[in-house]
Coordinates of C-alpha atoms (C1' of nucleotides) in Angstrom, one line a residue:
Chain A
M370 CA 42.6 -17.1 -13.3
G371 CA 41.5 -18.8 -10.2
E372 CA 43.4 -16.0 -8.4
N373 CA 41.8 -13.3 -10.5
A374 CA 38.4 -14.7 -10.0
R375 CA 38.9 -14.9 -6.3
V376 CA 40.2 -11.4 -6.2
A377 CA 37.4 -10.1 -8.3
D378 CA 35.0 -12.0 -6.1
T379 CA 36.5 -10.6 -2.9
K380 CA 36.6 -7.2 -4.4
T381 CA 32.9 -7.4 -5.4
R382 CA 32.1 -8.8 -2.0
A383 CA 34.1 -6.2 -0.2
E384 CA 32.5 -3.3 -2.1
G385 CA 29.2 -5.0 -2.7
D386 CA 28.9 -6.2 0.9
T387 CA 28.0 -2.8 2.3
A388 CA 25.7 -2.0 -0.6
T389 CA 24.2 -5.4 -0.4
R390 CA 23.6 -5.2 3.3
I391 CA 22.0 -1.8 2.8
L392 CA 19.8 -3.2 0.1
D393 CA 18.8 -6.2 2.2
A394 CA 17.8 -4.1 5.2
A395 CA 16.0 -1.5 3.1
E396 CA 14.2 -4.1 1.1
R397 CA 12.9 -5.7 4.2
L398 CA 11.8 -2.4 5.6
V399 CA 10.0 -1.3 2.4
Q400 CA 8.2 -4.7 2.2
I401 CA 7.0 -4.4 5.8
R402 CA 6.5 -0.7 6.3
G403 CA 6.4 0.8 2.9
F404 CA 8.6 3.3 1.1
N405 CA 7.1 6.2 2.9
G406 CA 7.3 4.3 6.2
F407 CA 11.0 3.9 6.6
S408 CA 13.9 6.2 6.7
Y409 CA 17.7 6.2 6.2
A410 CA 17.9 6.4 9.9
D411 CA 16.0 3.1 10.2
V412 CA 18.4 1.4 7.8
A413 CA 21.5 2.9 9.4
E414 CA 20.4 1.8 12.9
E415 CA 19.6 -1.7 11.8
L416 CA 23.1 -2.0 10.3
G417 CA 24.8 -0.2 13.1
V418 CA 26.2 2.4 10.7
T419 CA 25.7 6.1 10.0
K420 CA 23.3 7.7 7.6
A421 CA 26.2 9.3 5.8
R422 CA 27.4 5.8 4.8
L423 CA 24.1 5.1 3.1
H424 CA 24.3 8.3 1.1
Y425 CA 27.8 7.3 -0.1
H426 CA 26.4 4.1 -1.6
F427 CA 23.0 5.4 -2.7
A428 CA 22.9 9.1 -3.3
G429 CA 19.3 9.5 -2.2
K430 CA 16.2 7.7 -1.3
A431 CA 15.1 7.7 -4.9
E432 CA 18.2 6.0 -6.1
L433 CA 18.1 3.4 -3.3
G434 CA 14.4 2.7 -4.1
E435 CA 15.3 2.2 -7.8
A436 CA 18.1 -0.1 -7.0
L437 CA 15.7 -2.1 -4.7
I438 CA 13.2 -2.7 -7.5
T439 CA 15.9 -3.5 -10.1
R440 CA 17.4 -6.2 -7.8
Y441 CA 14.0 -7.5 -6.8
A442 CA 12.8 -7.8 -10.4
A443 CA 16.1 -9.5 -11.4
R444 CA 15.8 -12.1 -8.7
F445 CA 12.1 -12.7 -9.6
A446 CA 13.0 -13.0 -13.3
E447 CA 15.7 -15.6 -12.3
S448 CA 13.1 -17.6 -10.5
L449 CA 10.7 -17.4 -13.4
A450 CA 13.4 -18.6 -15.8
K451 CA 14.1 -21.6 -13.5
I452 CA 10.4 -22.5 -13.4
A453 CA 10.0 -22.1 -17.2
T454 CA 12.9 -24.6 -17.9
R455 CA 11.4 -27.3 -15.7
P456 CA 9.7 -29.9 -17.8
S457 CA 6.4 -29.6 -15.9
D458 CA 3.0 -29.0 -17.2
S459 CA 1.6 -25.5 -17.1
R460 CA -0.6 -26.0 -14.1
A461 CA 2.5 -27.0 -12.1
K462 CA 4.2 -23.9 -13.3
L463 CA 1.4 -21.7 -12.1
D464 CA 1.5 -23.4 -8.7
A465 CA 5.3 -22.8 -8.6
Y466 CA 4.6 -19.2 -9.5
A467 CA 2.1 -18.8 -6.7
K468 CA 4.6 -20.3 -4.4
L469 CA 7.1 -17.5 -5.1
Y470 CA 4.5 -15.1 -3.6
A471 CA 3.9 -17.4 -0.7
D472 CA 7.6 -17.6 0.1
V473 CA 7.8 -13.8 0.2
L474 CA 4.8 -13.6 2.5
R475 CA 6.1 -16.4 4.8
D476 CA 9.3 -14.5 5.3
E477 CA 8.4 -12.2 8.2
Q478 CA 5.0 -11.5 6.6
R479 CA 6.5 -9.4 3.9
M480 CA 4.5 -7.9 1.1
C481 CA 5.6 -8.2 -2.5
L482 CA 8.0 -5.3 -2.9
C483 CA 6.2 -4.0 -6.0
G484 CA 2.8 -4.7 -4.6
M485 CA 3.7 -2.4 -1.7
L486 CA 5.1 0.2 -4.0
A487 CA 2.0 0.0 -6.1
A488 CA 0.0 1.3 -3.1
E489 CA 2.4 4.2 -2.8
Y490 CA 2.7 4.6 -6.5
Q491 CA 1.5 8.2 -6.7
T492 CA 4.1 9.4 -4.3
L493 CA 7.1 7.6 -5.9
P494 CA 9.8 9.2 -8.1
K495 CA 9.1 8.7 -11.8
R496 CA 11.9 6.2 -12.3
M497 CA 10.6 4.1 -9.5
Q498 CA 7.1 4.2 -10.9
D499 CA 8.4 3.0 -14.3
A500 CA 10.4 0.2 -12.7
V501 CA 7.2 -1.0 -10.8
L502 CA 5.2 -1.2 -14.0
T503 CA 8.1 -3.0 -15.7
F504 CA 8.0 -5.6 -13.0
F505 CA 4.3 -6.2 -13.5
D506 CA 4.7 -6.2 -17.3
D507 CA 7.4 -8.9 -17.1
N508 CA 5.3 -11.1 -14.8
E509 CA 2.3 -10.8 -17.0
E510 CA 4.4 -11.6 -20.1
W511 CA 5.8 -14.7 -18.5
L512 CA 2.4 -15.8 -17.3
R513 CA 1.0 -15.3 -20.8
G514 CA 3.5 -17.7 -22.1
V515 CA 2.6 -20.3 -19.6
L516 CA -1.1 -19.8 -20.1
E517 CA -0.7 -20.1 -23.9
Q518 CA 1.3 -23.3 -23.4
G519 CA -1.5 -24.7 -21.2
Q520 CA -4.1 -23.8 -23.7
R521 CA -2.2 -25.6 -26.5
E522 CA -1.6 -28.6 -24.3
G523 CA -5.1 -28.7 -23.0
T524 CA -3.9 -28.5 -19.4
L525 CA -5.6 -25.1 -18.9
R526 CA -9.0 -24.0 -20.0
F527 CA -10.2 -20.5 -19.4
T528 CA -12.3 -17.8 -21.0
G529 CA -10.9 -14.6 -22.4
S530 CA -7.4 -14.0 -23.6
P531 CA -4.2 -15.4 -21.9
D532 CA -3.3 -11.8 -21.4
E533 CA -6.4 -11.0 -19.4
A534 CA -6.0 -14.2 -17.4
A535 CA -2.4 -13.3 -16.7
R536 CA -3.4 -9.9 -15.3
M537 CA -6.0 -11.5 -13.1
I538 CA -3.4 -13.8 -11.7
V539 CA -0.9 -11.0 -10.9
S540 CA -3.5 -8.7 -9.3
G541 CA -5.2 -11.6 -7.5
L542 CA -2.1 -12.8 -5.9
E543 CA -1.0 -9.3 -5.0
G544 CA -4.4 -8.6 -3.4
A545 CA -4.3 -12.0 -1.6
M546 CA -0.9 -11.0 -0.1
L547 CA -2.2 -7.6 0.9
V548 CA -5.2 -8.8 2.8
A549 CA -3.6 -12.0 4.3
R550 CA -0.7 -10.0 5.6
S551 CA -3.1 -7.7 7.6
Y552 CA -4.6 -10.7 9.3
G553 CA -1.1 -12.1 9.8
D554 CA -2.5 -15.3 8.4
V555 CA -0.6 -16.9 5.6
S556 CA -3.2 -19.6 5.1
R557 CA -5.6 -16.9 3.9
F558 CA -3.2 -16.4 1.0
R559 CA -2.8 -20.0 0.3
T560 CA -6.5 -20.7 -0.1
A561 CA -7.1 -17.6 -2.2
A562 CA -4.2 -18.5 -4.4
T563 CA -5.4 -22.1 -4.8
R564 CA -8.9 -20.9 -5.7
L565 CA -7.5 -18.5 -8.2
M566 CA -5.4 -21.1 -10.0
T567 CA -8.1 -23.7 -9.8
S568 CA -10.4 -21.3 -11.7
L569 CA -8.1 -21.8 -14.7
T570 CA -8.3 -25.6 -14.7
D571 CA -10.9 -27.6 -12.8
P572 CA -14.2 -25.7 -13.5
A573 CA -13.6 -25.2 -17.2
S574 CA -12.0 -28.5 -17.8
R575 CA -14.7 -30.6 -16.2
P576 CA -17.4 -30.0 -18.7
R577 CA -15.7 -31.8 -21.6
T578 CA -14.3 -34.7 -19.6
Chain B
M1452 CA -40.5 20.2 16.1
G1453 CA -39.8 21.3 12.5
E1454 CA -38.0 24.2 14.2
N1455 CA -36.0 22.0 16.4
A1456 CA -35.1 19.6 13.6
R1457 CA -33.9 22.5 11.5
V1458 CA -31.9 24.0 14.3
A1459 CA -30.4 20.6 15.1
D1460 CA -29.7 20.1 11.5
T1461 CA -28.1 23.5 11.1
K1462 CA -26.1 23.0 14.2
T1463 CA -24.9 19.6 13.1
R1464 CA -24.1 21.1 9.7
A1465 CA -22.3 24.1 11.2
E1466 CA -20.2 22.0 13.5
G1467 CA -20.0 19.1 11.2
D1468 CA -19.2 21.1 8.2
T1469 CA -15.6 21.7 9.2
A1470 CA -15.1 18.2 10.5
T1471 CA -16.7 16.8 7.3
R1472 CA -14.6 18.9 5.0
I1473 CA -11.5 17.7 6.9
L1474 CA -12.6 14.1 6.6
D1475 CA -13.3 14.6 2.9
A1476 CA -9.9 16.1 2.1
A1477 CA -8.0 13.6 4.3
E1478 CA -9.9 10.6 2.9
R1479 CA -9.0 11.6 -0.6
L1480 CA -5.4 12.1 0.3
V1481 CA -5.1 8.8 2.1
Q1482 CA -6.7 7.0 -0.8
I1483 CA -4.3 8.6 -3.3
R1484 CA -1.1 9.0 -1.3
G1485 CA -1.5 6.7 1.7
F1486 CA -1.6 7.4 5.4
N1487 CA 2.1 7.9 5.6
G1488 CA 2.1 9.9 2.4
F1489 CA 0.0 12.9 3.6
S1490 CA 0.3 15.4 6.4
Y1491 CA -1.9 17.8 8.4
A1492 CA -0.2 20.5 6.4
D1493 CA -1.5 19.0 3.2
V1494 CA -5.1 18.9 4.5
A1495 CA -4.8 22.4 5.9
E1496 CA -3.5 23.8 2.7
E1497 CA -6.2 22.1 0.6
L1498 CA -8.9 23.5 2.8
G1499 CA -7.2 26.9 3.1
V1500 CA -7.1 26.7 6.9
T1501 CA -4.5 26.2 9.6
K1502 CA -3.1 23.0 11.0
A1503 CA -4.3 24.1 14.5
R1504 CA -7.8 23.9 13.2
L1505 CA -7.4 20.3 12.3
H1506 CA -6.1 19.5 15.8
Y1507 CA -9.2 21.0 17.3
H1508 CA -11.5 18.6 15.4
F1509 CA -9.2 15.6 15.5
A1510 CA -6.7 15.5 18.3
G1511 CA -4.1 13.7 16.3
K1512 CA -3.4 11.8 13.1
A1513 CA -4.4 8.5 14.7
E1514 CA -7.8 9.9 15.7
L1515 CA -8.3 11.3 12.3
G1516 CA -7.4 8.1 10.7
E1517 CA -9.7 6.1 12.9
A1518 CA -12.6 8.5 12.0
L1519 CA -11.8 8.1 8.3
I1520 CA -12.1 4.3 8.5
T1521 CA -15.3 4.5 10.6
R1522 CA -17.0 6.8 8.2
Y1523 CA -15.8 4.9 5.1
A1524 CA -17.0 1.6 6.6
A1525 CA -20.3 3.0 7.5
R1526 CA -20.9 4.3 4.0
F1527 CA -19.8 1.0 2.5
A1528 CA -22.2 -0.8 4.8
E1529 CA -25.0 1.4 3.7
S1530 CA -24.3 0.6 0.1
L1531 CA -24.2 -3.1 0.9
A1532 CA -27.6 -2.9 2.7
K1533 CA -29.1 -1.2 -0.4
I1534 CA -27.8 -3.9 -2.7
A1535 CA -29.0 -6.6 -0.4
T1536 CA -32.6 -5.4 -0.3
R1537 CA -32.8 -5.2 -4.1
P1538 CA -34.8 -8.2 -5.4
S1539 CA -32.0 -9.2 -7.8
D1540 CA -30.3 -12.6 -8.1
S1541 CA -27.0 -13.1 -6.4
R1542 CA -24.9 -12.8 -9.5
A1543 CA -26.4 -9.3 -10.0
K1544 CA -25.6 -8.5 -6.4
L1545 CA -22.0 -9.5 -6.9
D1546 CA -21.8 -7.3 -10.0
A1547 CA -23.2 -4.4 -8.0
Y1548 CA -20.6 -5.2 -5.3
A1549 CA -17.8 -5.0 -7.8
K1550 CA -19.2 -1.8 -9.1
L1551 CA -18.7 -0.2 -5.7
Y1552 CA -15.0 -0.8 -6.1
A1553 CA -15.0 0.5 -9.6
D1554 CA -16.7 3.7 -8.6
V1555 CA -14.0 4.4 -6.0
L1556 CA -11.3 3.7 -8.6
R1557 CA -13.0 5.9 -11.2
D1558 CA -13.0 8.8 -8.7
E1559 CA -9.6 10.3 -9.3
Q1560 CA -8.0 6.9 -9.4
R1561 CA -8.5 6.4 -5.7
M1562 CA -7.6 3.2 -4.0
C1563 CA -10.0 1.6 -1.6
L1564 CA -9.3 3.3 1.7
C1565 CA -8.8 0.1 3.6
G1566 CA -6.9 -1.6 0.8
M1567 CA -4.5 1.3 1.0
L1568 CA -4.3 1.1 4.8
A1569 CA -3.7 -2.7 4.5
A1570 CA -0.5 -2.0 2.7
E1571 CA 0.6 0.3 5.5
Y1572 CA -0.9 -1.9 8.1
Q1573 CA 2.2 -2.6 10.1
T1574 CA 2.8 1.1 10.7
L1575 CA -0.7 2.0 11.8
P1576 CA -1.9 2.7 15.3
K1577 CA -3.6 -0.3 16.8
R1578 CA -7.1 1.1 16.7
M1579 CA -6.7 1.8 13.0
Q1580 CA -5.5 -1.7 12.4
D1581 CA -8.5 -3.2 14.2
A1582 CA -10.9 -1.0 12.2
V1583 CA -9.3 -2.1 8.9
L1584 CA -9.8 -5.8 9.8
T1585 CA -13.4 -5.1 10.8
F1586 CA -14.0 -3.5 7.4
F1587 CA -12.8 -6.7 5.7
D1588 CA -14.7 -8.9 8.1
D1589 CA -17.9 -7.0 7.3
N1590 CA -17.4 -7.3 3.6
E1591 CA -16.7 -11.0 3.7
E1592 CA -19.7 -11.6 5.9
W1593 CA -22.0 -9.8 3.5
L1594 CA -20.5 -11.6 0.6
R1595 CA -20.9 -15.0 2.3
G1596 CA -24.6 -14.3 2.6
V1597 CA -24.9 -13.5 -1.1
L1598 CA -22.9 -16.5 -2.0
E1599 CA -25.0 -18.8 0.2
Q1600 CA -28.1 -17.4 -1.4
G1601 CA -26.7 -18.0 -4.8
Q1602 CA -25.7 -21.5 -4.0
R1603 CA -29.3 -22.3 -2.7
E1604 CA -30.9 -20.7 -5.7
G1605 CA -28.5 -22.4 -8.1
T1606 CA -27.4 -19.0 -9.6
L1607 CA -23.8 -19.5 -8.4
R1608 CA -21.7 -22.7 -8.4
F1609 CA -18.3 -22.8 -6.9
T1610 CA -15.9 -25.1 -5.2
G1611 CA -15.0 -24.6 -1.5
S1612 CA -16.9 -22.8 1.2
P1613 CA -18.8 -19.6 0.6
D1614 CA -16.4 -18.1 3.2
E1615 CA -13.4 -18.9 1.1
A1616 CA -15.0 -17.6 -2.0
A1617 CA -15.9 -14.4 -0.2
R1618 CA -12.3 -13.9 0.8
M1619 CA -11.1 -14.5 -2.7
I1620 CA -13.5 -11.8 -4.0
V1621 CA -12.4 -9.2 -1.5
S1622 CA -8.7 -9.8 -2.0
G1623 CA -9.1 -10.2 -5.7
L1624 CA -10.9 -6.9 -6.1
E1625 CA -8.4 -5.1 -3.8
G1626 CA -5.5 -6.4 -5.8
A1627 CA -7.2 -5.5 -9.1
M1628 CA -7.6 -1.9 -7.8
L1629 CA -4.0 -1.8 -6.6
V1630 CA -2.5 -2.8 -9.9
A1631 CA -5.0 -1.1 -12.2
R1632 CA -4.4 2.2 -10.4
S1633 CA -0.6 2.0 -11.0
Y1634 CA -1.3 1.7 -14.7
G1635 CA -3.9 4.5 -14.5
D1636 CA -6.1 2.1 -16.4
V1637 CA -9.6 1.5 -15.0
S1638 CA -10.4 -1.0 -17.7
R1639 CA -7.7 -3.3 -16.2
F1640 CA -9.8 -3.4 -13.1
R1641 CA -13.0 -4.0 -15.0
T1642 CA -11.8 -7.1 -16.8
A1643 CA -10.1 -8.6 -13.8
A1644 CA -13.3 -8.0 -11.7
T1645 CA -15.5 -9.6 -14.5
R1646 CA -13.2 -12.6 -14.7
L1647 CA -13.3 -13.0 -11.0
M1648 CA -17.1 -12.9 -10.8
T1649 CA -17.5 -15.1 -13.8
S1650 CA -15.4 -17.8 -12.2
L1651 CA -18.2 -18.2 -9.7
T1652 CA -20.9 -18.8 -12.3
D1653 CA -20.2 -19.6 -16.0
P1654 CA -17.4 -22.2 -15.7
A1655 CA -18.8 -24.3 -12.9
S1656 CA -22.4 -24.0 -14.0
R1657 CA -21.8 -25.1 -17.6
P1658 CA -20.9 -28.7 -16.9
R1659 CA -24.4 -29.7 -15.7
T1660 CA -26.4 -27.7 -18.3
Chain C
dG1465 C1' -13.8 27.7 16.7
dT1466 C1' -10.1 29.7 14.7
dC1467 C1' -5.9 32.0 14.6
dT1468 C1' -0.5 33.0 15.3
dA1469 C1' 3.5 31.4 17.0
dT1470 C1' 6.4 28.0 18.4
dA1471 C1' 8.0 23.9 20.4
dA1472 C1' 10.2 19.4 19.7
dC1473 C1' 11.5 16.2 16.8
dG1474 C1' 12.8 13.4 12.7
dA1475 C1' 13.4 13.5 7.8
dG1476 C1' 16.8 13.6 3.7
dA1477 C1' 21.0 15.4 2.6
dT1478 C1' 25.9 17.5 2.6
dA1479 C1' 30.8 19.2 4.1
dG1480 C1' 34.9 18.0 5.5
dA1481 C1' 38.1 15.4 8.7
dC1482 C1' 40.1 10.9 8.9
Chain D
dG530 C1' 34.8 4.2 2.6
dT531 C1' 33.4 5.8 6.8
dC532 C1' 32.9 9.0 10.3
dT533 C1' 31.2 13.5 13.0
dA534 C1' 28.8 17.5 12.7
dT535 C1' 25.5 20.2 10.8
dC536 C1' 22.0 22.2 7.7
dT537 C1' 17.4 22.7 6.2
dC538 C1' 13.1 21.4 5.9
dG539 C1' 8.7 19.2 7.1
dT540 C1' 6.4 16.7 10.6
dT541 C1' 3.1 16.3 14.7
dA542 C1' 1.6 18.8 18.3
dT543 C1' 0.6 22.6 21.8
dA544 C1' 0.0 27.3 24.1
dG545 C1' -2.4 31.2 24.3
dA546 C1' -4.6 35.4 22.0
dC547 C1' -8.8 36.6 19.7

DNA sequence: GTCTATAACGAGATAGAC
DNA sequence: GTCTATCTCGTTATAGAC
């Protein structure tokens, strides 16, 4: 079974390696230049392979784009699950959530994949559009859970529904990335993110203390 | 002099008409599809003219793009000046500011021109990049003024510097537009914007009341 | 100022050999 | 699986007639 596992793993790696390397390069390009700002030729050149090879693994740009979002969303969901299981209070979870965005931005000044695609939304293939919305939906649902927890525990105090607050967090962080990236200044993101999160604790919690 | 004025006006209109119509169509396309998502052919078709005509008025896409930002920023500055001279309190000014964004979004679900270009920032000609940053700088400076006024008057209470708060407002509104537009749901923007502005008044002002 | 015509290039995509 | 070669189309841009 150790054999089989290794074989399967090698097989996956051998087959997946090319696909994975394509996804890695394409993901980076989309996050930096946008879906309409990169081409198969760009990816091929970066990997030192031919365009035909890309078409073998991903029939067209639409399929590649869809695969990008799926993988990105899955990775994000994994990170969220990890944060959720940590026995920390909800404010700490929100900070960890914001750090996910900061990590993306710090990596070569990348934009959130789905934030970038949101800008190009109207030009995307339908399936990519749907996948982008699902990403946002999942993030908002996770945040809603954390916010409800914080409200019950008394760690967080905010006006409006947890759902509304969750939406503000997502859009606020996406916007902070968007602008900070143009300035090439990660600290811009950090301060905006901190202010955003603080607005859910300090100001509203002080009155009753 | 009335003659001259009329002649000059007509001349401006006769010459400017084509250029203006090009700018109008291109602006709309960039706000909806992005700078990398539209072409001279798109503009030409929409206006029922040839591509060559566009090149006569705007040498290249870079020049057209630059003109777009310049005009957009000038119009925005005008609106800001109008808001500033109104004898309203600073909270009302912030609401009026947010309404500027809402109006853009309501118009065919357009994204803020510079928010859109911020996403494509890394692919833009240098002069366009600079113009985008200037737009954000101008907005933040205007907001800083309003926030300082509010702080002095006691209408607004917030933690951190007015400058930081101004940056959060700009990025928060841009992000709210970005996400709301994908959902095709303007109310998403409205609630996010309201929450954002409220975080500068209600929560922090309650404790001392 | 506006047109027709076309150049020059890059895009996404496919056929078929290996 | 990966290559070479090629197709077709759309892109920005220009030349030159009107």
